[in-house]
Coordinates of C-alpha atoms in Angstrom, one line a residue:
M1 CA 4.9 44.6 31.0
Q2 CA 6.7 42.4 28.4
K3 CA 5.2 39.1 27.8
S4 CA 6.2 36.5 25.2
S5 CA 3.7 34.2 23.5
K6 CA 4.3 31.6 20.9
Q7 CA 2.1 31.1 17.9
T8 CA 0.6 27.7 17.8
L9 CA -1.3 25.6 15.3
W10 CA -3.2 23.8 18.1
T11 CA -5.9 26.3 18.9
K12 CA -9.1 25.1 20.4
N13 CA -10.9 25.0 17.0
Y14 CA -8.1 23.2 15.2
T15 CA -7.7 20.7 18.0
L16 CA -11.4 19.9 18.2
L17 CA -11.6 19.3 14.4
T18 CA -8.5 17.1 14.4
V19 CA -9.8 14.9 17.3
A20 CA -13.2 14.6 15.5
T21 CA -11.4 13.7 12.3
V22 CA -9.3 11.0 13.9
L23 CA -12.5 9.5 15.5
G24 CA -14.3 9.6 12.1
A25 CA -11.3 8.1 10.3
A26 CA -10.9 5.3 12.8
G27 CA -14.5 4.3 12.4
A28 CA -14.3 4.7 8.6
V29 CA -11.3 2.4 8.3
A30 CA -12.9 -0.3 10.4
G31 CA -16.2 0.0 8.7
N32 CA -14.8 0.0 5.2
F33 CA -12.7 -3.0 6.0
A34 CA -15.7 -4.9 7.3
L35 CA -17.9 -3.9 4.4
S36 CA -15.3 -4.8 1.8
F37 CA -15.4 -8.4 3.0
L38 CA -19.2 -8.5 3.6
V39 CA -20.3 -8.4 -0.1
F40 CA -17.8 -11.0 -1.3
D41 CA -18.5 -13.3 1.6
E42 CA -22.2 -13.1 1.0
T43 CA -22.3 -13.2 -2.8
G44 CA -19.0 -14.9 -3.7
S45 CA -18.8 -12.6 -6.7
T46 CA -16.0 -10.2 -7.5
L47 CA -18.3 -8.4 -10.0
A48 CA -20.9 -7.8 -7.3
A49 CA -18.1 -6.4 -5.1
A50 CA -16.8 -4.2 -7.9
L51 CA -20.3 -2.8 -8.6
A52 CA -20.7 -1.9 -4.9
L53 CA -17.4 0.0 -5.2
A54 CA -18.2 1.7 -8.5
I55 CA -21.6 3.0 -7.3
Q56 CA -19.8 5.1 -4.7
F57 CA -18.2 7.3 -7.4
I58 CA -21.5 8.5 -8.8
P59 CA -22.3 11.1 -6.2
N60 CA -18.9 12.8 -6.6
I61 CA -20.1 14.1 -9.9
F62 CA -23.4 15.7 -9.1
I63 CA -23.5 16.3 -5.3
P64 CA -20.7 18.9 -5.3
L65 CA -22.3 20.6 -8.3
L66 CA -25.6 21.0 -6.4
A67 CA -24.3 21.8 -3.0
G68 CA -21.3 24.0 -3.7
P69 CA -23.1 27.3 -4.4
W70 CA -25.3 27.0 -1.3
L71 CA -22.3 26.2 1.0
D72 CA -20.7 29.5 -0.1
R73 CA -23.8 31.4 1.1
L74 CA -24.7 29.6 4.3
P75 CA -22.7 28.9 7.6
R76 CA -20.8 25.6 7.1
K77 CA -20.4 24.4 10.8
P78 CA -24.0 23.2 11.1
F79 CA -23.6 21.1 8.0
L80 CA -20.3 19.7 9.4
V81 CA -22.0 18.6 12.6
L82 CA -25.2 17.3 11.1
G83 CA -23.3 15.4 8.4
D84 CA -21.3 13.4 11.0
A85 CA -24.4 12.9 13.1
A86 CA -26.4 11.6 10.1
N87 CA -23.4 9.4 9.2
G88 CA -23.4 7.9 12.7
I89 CA -27.1 7.2 12.7
L90 CA -27.0 5.5 9.3
Y91 CA -24.1 3.2 10.3
A92 CA -25.7 2.4 13.7
L93 CA -29.0 1.5 11.9
A94 CA -27.1 -0.7 9.4
G95 CA -25.3 -2.4 12.3
L96 CA -28.5 -3.2 14.1
F97 CA -30.1 -4.4 10.8
L98 CA -27.2 -6.9 10.2
L99 CA -27.4 -8.2 13.8
R100 CA -31.0 -9.0 13.4
Y101 CA -31.7 -9.7 9.7
P102 CA -30.0 -11.5 6.8
F103 CA -27.9 -9.6 4.3
S104 CA -29.6 -8.1 1.3
Y105 CA -27.4 -7.2 -1.7
M106 CA -29.9 -4.6 -3.2
G107 CA -30.4 -3.1 0.2
Y108 CA -26.6 -2.9 0.6
L109 CA -26.3 -1.1 -2.8
C110 CA -28.9 1.5 -1.7
F111 CA -27.2 1.9 1.6
M112 CA -23.8 2.5 0.0
L113 CA -25.3 5.0 -2.5
I114 CA -26.8 7.0 0.4
L115 CA -23.6 6.9 2.3
A116 CA -21.6 8.0 -0.8
C117 CA -24.0 11.0 -1.3
L118 CA -23.5 12.0 2.3
G119 CA -19.7 11.4 2.2
S120 CA -19.4 13.5 -0.9
F121 CA -21.3 16.4 0.8
D122 CA -19.3 16.0 4.0
A123 CA -16.0 16.2 2.1
L124 CA -17.1 19.4 0.4
V125 CA -18.1 20.9 3.8
Y126 CA -14.9 19.9 5.5
N127 CA -12.7 21.2 2.7
S128 CA -14.5 24.5 2.8
I129 CA -14.5 25.1 6.5
F130 CA -11.0 23.7 7.3
P131 CA -8.9 26.6 6.0
N132 CA -10.9 29.0 8.3
L133 CA -9.9 27.0 11.3
I134 CA -6.1 27.2 10.7
P135 CA -4.3 30.1 12.3
A136 CA -2.9 32.6 9.7
G137 CA 0.6 31.7 8.8
M138 CA 0.3 28.1 9.9
E139 CA -1.3 26.7 6.7
H140 CA 1.5 24.4 5.8
K141 CA 1.6 22.8 9.2
G142 CA -2.2 22.5 9.3
Y143 CA -2.4 20.7 6.0
T144 CA 0.5 18.5 6.9
V145 CA -1.2 17.2 10.0
S146 CA -4.5 16.8 8.1
S147 CA -2.8 14.8 5.3
M148 CA -1.1 12.4 7.8
L149 CA -4.2 11.5 9.8
Y150 CA -5.8 8.9 7.6
P151 CA -2.6 7.0 6.7
V152 CA -1.6 6.8 10.4
V153 CA -5.1 5.7 11.5
S154 CA -5.2 3.2 8.6
V155 CA -2.0 1.5 9.8
V156 CA -3.3 1.4 13.4
M157 CA -6.9 0.4 12.7
G158 CA -6.3 -2.1 9.9
P159 CA -5.1 -5.0 12.1
L160 CA -7.6 -4.0 14.8
A161 CA -10.4 -4.1 12.3
A162 CA -9.4 -7.6 11.2
I163 CA -9.6 -8.8 14.9
M164 CA -13.0 -7.1 15.4
L165 CA -14.4 -8.7 12.2
D166 CA -13.7 -12.1 13.7
T167 CA -15.0 -11.3 17.2
L168 CA -17.8 -8.7 16.7
G169 CA -18.8 -9.3 13.1
V170 CA -19.8 -6.7 10.6
G171 CA -22.8 -5.5 12.5
G172 CA -20.8 -4.9 15.7
I173 CA -18.2 -2.9 13.8
L174 CA -20.8 -0.7 12.1
L175 CA -22.3 0.0 15.5
I176 CA -18.9 1.1 16.8
Q177 CA -18.4 3.3 13.7
G178 CA -21.8 4.9 14.2
G179 CA -20.9 5.7 17.8
L180 CA -17.5 7.2 16.8
S181 CA -19.3 9.4 14.2
L182 CA -21.8 10.7 16.8
I183 CA -19.0 11.5 19.2
A184 CA -17.2 13.3 16.4
A185 CA -20.3 15.4 15.7
A186 CA -20.6 16.3 19.4
I187 CA -17.0 17.4 19.5
E188 CA -17.4 19.5 16.3
S189 CA -20.4 21.2 17.8
N190 CA -18.0 22.9 20.3
I191 CA -16.1 24.6 17.5
S192 CA -16.4 28.4 17.8
I193 CA -16.4 30.2 14.5
R194 CA -18.1 33.3 13.2
E195 CA -19.8 32.7 9.9
E196 CA -22.0 34.9 7.8
N197 CA -25.3 34.0 6.1
R198 CA -24.7 35.4 2.6
M199 CA -28.2 34.7 1.3
E200 CA -28.8 38.5 1.5
N201 CA -32.6 38.1 1.9
N202 CA -32.7 35.8 -1.1
T203 CA -34.6 32.5 -0.9
F204 CA -33.3 29.2 -2.4
S205 CA -34.0 29.3 -6.1
F206 CA -32.7 27.7 -9.3
R207 CA -31.8 31.2 -10.6
L208 CA -29.7 32.1 -7.6
W209 CA -27.9 28.7 -7.7
W210 CA -27.3 29.0 -11.4
Q211 CA -25.9 32.5 -11.0
D212 CA -23.5 31.3 -8.3
L213 CA -22.4 28.4 -10.5
K214 CA -21.7 30.7 -13.4
D215 CA -19.7 33.0 -11.1
G216 CA -17.6 30.1 -10.2
L217 CA -17.0 29.1 -13.8
A218 CA -16.2 32.7 -14.7
Y219 CA -13.6 32.7 -11.9
L220 CA -12.0 29.5 -13.2
K221 CA -12.0 30.9 -16.7
Q222 CA -10.2 34.0 -15.4
E223 CA -7.8 32.2 -13.0
H224 CA -5.9 30.0 -15.4
G225 CA -3.5 28.9 -12.7
I226 CA -6.2 27.5 -10.4
A227 CA -8.0 25.8 -13.3
T228 CA -4.8 24.3 -14.5
I229 CA -3.9 22.9 -11.1
F230 CA -7.4 21.4 -10.8
L231 CA -7.0 19.7 -14.2
H232 CA -3.5 18.5 -13.5
N233 CA -4.5 17.1 -10.1
A234 CA -7.4 15.2 -11.6
V235 CA -5.4 13.7 -14.4
T236 CA -2.6 12.7 -12.1
S237 CA -5.1 11.1 -9.6
G238 CA -6.8 9.4 -12.5
I239 CA -3.5 7.8 -13.7
M240 CA -2.7 6.8 -10.1
Q241 CA -6.2 5.2 -9.7
G242 CA -6.0 3.5 -13.0
T243 CA -2.6 1.9 -12.4
Y244 CA -3.6 0.3 -9.1
P245 CA -5.4 -2.7 -10.9
L246 CA -2.3 -3.1 -13.1
L247 CA 0.0 -3.2 -10.1
I248 CA -2.2 -5.8 -8.4
A249 CA -2.3 -7.9 -11.7
F250 CA 1.5 -7.6 -12.0
F251 CA 2.2 -8.9 -8.5
R252 CA -0.4 -11.6 -8.9
T253 CA 1.0 -13.0 -12.2
A254 CA 4.7 -12.1 -12.4
P255 CA 7.1 -14.9 -11.4
G256 CA 8.7 -14.3 -8.0
F257 CA 6.1 -11.8 -6.8
S258 CA 3.0 -12.2 -4.6
A259 CA 0.1 -10.3 -3.1
S260 CA 1.9 -10.0 0.3
M261 CA 4.8 -8.3 -1.4
Y262 CA 2.4 -5.8 -2.9
A263 CA 0.9 -5.2 0.6
L264 CA 4.4 -4.1 1.8
F265 CA 4.1 -1.2 -0.7
S266 CA 1.6 0.5 1.6
V267 CA 3.9 0.1 4.6
A268 CA 6.9 1.6 2.7
E269 CA 4.8 4.5 1.5
F270 CA 3.3 5.0 4.9
L271 CA 6.8 5.3 6.5
G272 CA 7.8 7.8 3.7
R273 CA 4.6 9.8 4.3
S274 CA 5.2 9.9 8.0
L275 CA 8.8 11.1 7.8
G276 CA 7.8 13.5 5.0
G277 CA 5.0 14.9 7.1
L278 CA 7.4 15.5 10.0
F279 CA 9.8 17.2 7.7
H280 CA 7.1 19.5 6.2
Y281 CA 5.7 20.2 9.7
R282 CA 9.1 21.4 11.0
V283 CA 10.6 23.0 7.9
K284 CA 8.9 25.9 6.2
I285 CA 9.6 26.1 2.5
P286 CA 9.8 29.8 1.5
K287 CA 6.7 30.7 -0.5
E288 CA 8.9 32.1 -3.3
K289 CA 10.4 28.7 -3.8
Q290 CA 7.3 26.5 -3.4
Y291 CA 6.3 26.5 -7.0
G292 CA 9.6 25.1 -8.1
F293 CA 9.7 22.7 -5.1
V294 CA 6.3 21.3 -6.0
F295 CA 7.0 21.0 -9.7
L296 CA 10.3 19.2 -9.1
I297 CA 8.6 16.7 -6.8
Q298 CA 5.8 16.0 -9.3
Q299 CA 8.4 15.3 -12.0
T300 CA 10.5 13.2 -9.6
Y301 CA 7.4 11.2 -8.7
G302 CA 6.7 10.6 -12.3
I303 CA 10.2 9.3 -12.9
M304 CA 9.9 7.0 -9.9
D305 CA 6.7 5.5 -11.4
L306 CA 8.3 5.2 -14.8
C307 CA 11.0 2.9 -13.5
L308 CA 9.1 1.3 -10.6
L309 CA 8.5 -2.2 -12.0
W310 CA 11.9 -2.4 -13.7
L311 CA 13.7 -2.4 -10.3
S312 CA 14.5 -5.3 -8.0
Y313 CA 12.0 -5.7 -5.2
P314 CA 14.1 -4.0 -2.4
L315 CA 14.5 -1.0 -4.7
M316 CA 10.8 -1.0 -5.4
L317 CA 10.2 -0.5 -1.6
V318 CA 12.8 2.3 -1.5
N319 CA 11.0 3.8 -4.5
R320 CA 7.7 3.8 -2.7
F321 CA 9.3 5.2 0.5
I322 CA 10.7 8.1 -1.5
C323 CA 7.4 8.7 -3.3
G324 CA 5.6 8.8 0.1
F325 CA 8.1 11.3 1.5
L326 CA 7.9 13.5 -1.6
G327 CA 4.2 13.1 -2.2
I328 CA 3.0 14.5 1.1
N329 CA 5.3 17.5 0.8
S330 CA 4.0 18.3 -2.6
A331 CA 0.3 17.8 -1.7
T332 CA 0.3 19.8 1.5
A333 CA 2.2 22.8 -0.1
R334 CA -0.1 22.8 -3.1
E335 CA -3.3 22.5 -1.1
A336 CA -2.4 25.2 1.4
A337 CA -1.6 27.6 -1.4
I338 CA -4.8 26.9 -3.3
Q339 CA -7.1 27.3 -0.3
C340 CA -5.3 30.5 0.8
Y341 CA -5.6 31.9 -2.7
I342 CA -9.2 31.3 -3.6
P343 CA -11.8 33.6 -1.8
D344 CA -13.7 32.1 1.1
T345 CA -17.0 33.3 -0.5
M346 CA -16.3 30.9 -3.5
R347 CA -14.4 28.1 -1.8
A348 CA -17.1 25.5 -1.7
R349 CA -18.2 25.8 -5.3
L350 CA -14.6 25.9 -6.5
N351 CA -13.8 22.8 -4.5
A352 CA -16.9 21.3 -6.0
F353 CA -15.5 21.9 -9.5
Q354 CA -12.3 20.2 -8.4
N355 CA -14.2 17.2 -7.1
I356 CA -16.2 17.0 -10.4
F357 CA -13.0 17.1 -12.4
F358 CA -11.6 14.4 -10.2
G359 CA -14.6 12.1 -10.4
V360 CA -15.1 12.3 -14.2
I361 CA -11.4 12.1 -15.2
C362 CA -10.7 9.3 -12.7
F363 CA -13.6 7.3 -14.1
V364 CA -12.5 7.7 -17.7
L365 CA -8.8 7.2 -17.1
T366 CA -9.4 4.1 -15.0
L367 CA -11.3 2.5 -17.8
C368 CA -8.7 3.6 -20.4
I369 CA -5.7 2.3 -18.4
G370 CA -7.5 -0.9 -17.7
F371 CA -8.0 -1.4 -21.5
L372 CA -4.3 -0.5 -21.9
G373 CA -3.4 -3.4 -19.6
E374 CA -5.3 -5.8 -21.9
I375 CA -3.0 -4.8 -24.8
F376 CA 0.5 -4.3 -23.4
P377 CA 2.4 -6.0 -20.6
Y378 CA 1.8 -4.5 -17.2
R379 CA 5.3 -3.1 -16.9
I380 CA 5.1 -1.3 -20.2
S381 CA 1.5 -0.1 -19.5
I382 CA 2.5 1.5 -16.1
S383 CA 5.6 3.0 -17.6
L384 CA 3.6 4.5 -20.5
C385 CA 1.1 6.0 -18.0
A386 CA 4.0 7.5 -15.9
F387 CA 5.6 9.0 -19.1
A388 CA 2.2 10.5 -20.1
D389 CA 2.0 12.0 -16.6
L390 CA 5.4 13.6 -16.9
I391 CA 4.6 15.1 -20.3
F392 CA 1.2 16.4 -19.1
G393 CA 3.0 18.2 -16.2
W394 CA 5.2 20.1 -18.7
L395 CA 2.2 20.9 -20.9
T396 CA 0.1 22.3 -18.0
I397 CA 1.9 23.2 -14.8
W398 CA 5.1 24.4 -16.5
R399 CA 3.4 26.0 -19.5
V400 CA 1.3 28.3 -17.3
R401 CA 3.9 28.8 -14.6
R402 CA 3.4 32.6 -14.7
D403 CA -0.2 32.1 -13.6
I404 CA 0.5 29.5 -11.0
Y405 CA 3.5 31.2 -9.3
P406 CA 1.4 34.0 -7.8
I407 CA -0.8 31.4 -6.1
Y408 CA 2.0 30.3 -3.9
L409 CA 3.0 33.9 -3.2
S410 CA -0.5 34.6 -1.9
Q411 CA 0.0 32.7 1.3
P412 CA 0.2 34.9 4.4
A413 CA 3.6 35.3 5.9
E414 CA 4.3 33.1 8.9
S415 CA 4.3 35.0 12.1
A416 CA 7.4 35.2 14.2
A417 CA 7.7 32.5 16.7
E418 CA 7.4 35.0 19.5
T419 CA 5.7 38.3 19.7
E420 CA 5.9 41.0 22.4
H421 CA 2.8 42.5 24.0

């Protein structure tokens, strides 16, 4: 008997993880919004608020290094579920504390450090298990949906969080965030995935951890394409992070500009990302053309940043819309190719190295670009950063293109829309 079936991204596992991710993101947006106001309202110090933000970057340097090798040997689903459950319990306890006791700045710093450690670990687990929950051949759609979730949730939850802050207070919002995280953990517990315990009768030991770590470093040394992409992503992200304060300073000080005009940047970029995500979800770029496609987008993005502050304000918004549209297409194509290429048995530790590159380089470049803004006008500083990003792309991604091109070719072929049984 002939029967037609259509391949779908929305399997039980992928749907459950997506729903859990949406719930977690909704709580995170509301909670982060509330906490960002809490410190300044209680201390009146921008330095105190900055310190609370900076302390969250510290775990991204050492947590992935410690956890990555073990996550390649052990089943990842239990850590995914337990991580969200622990996150929910911590936020619920913090909410109850704020409803009954006065604010403590030192207690807040300790709380944020613990949350940052847990968040760094959760991100590593999620990025390691996520590729295994996407049906073969649907990677580009899977990563497109994933990359759109947080921006969409942010636009929806941002205004709602402001209302809840006035009506429920920070403690009430944190209780809601805790509940959403616990529900997300319950949903994730229903994911059905077969994972192996690769400890091979070995016990946890420093020697085993160190050997796994060296294997990961040896892999990166051999795979120049992957190592170069990791490095380029970290530098590009560091430049982007570093220019944010300069953009804020420009809109705060330049005649005819304001903070509210800067806020519209996020709206324009969100609209671009949304349309770009729909485009990438519906249109499959042949894997033979994806390297050139991604490199062209990266260069175009750099040119857009180069001229951004020299345009009239309406053209600035168009600029950000285009960057949002292009950026999500580049990011999803690149991430899908990377995660398909690297072996599952090494995915966690390799993602850990990528996170470490990101944390260290973002920290250094943020400080350097901030210093640059003290020397040159903001327009020139941002243009110099964009020009450096363009040149770095040619020196890295283009120079080792023969090593990077096969990474995009490694993706499994997309199955036909319909197959006969």
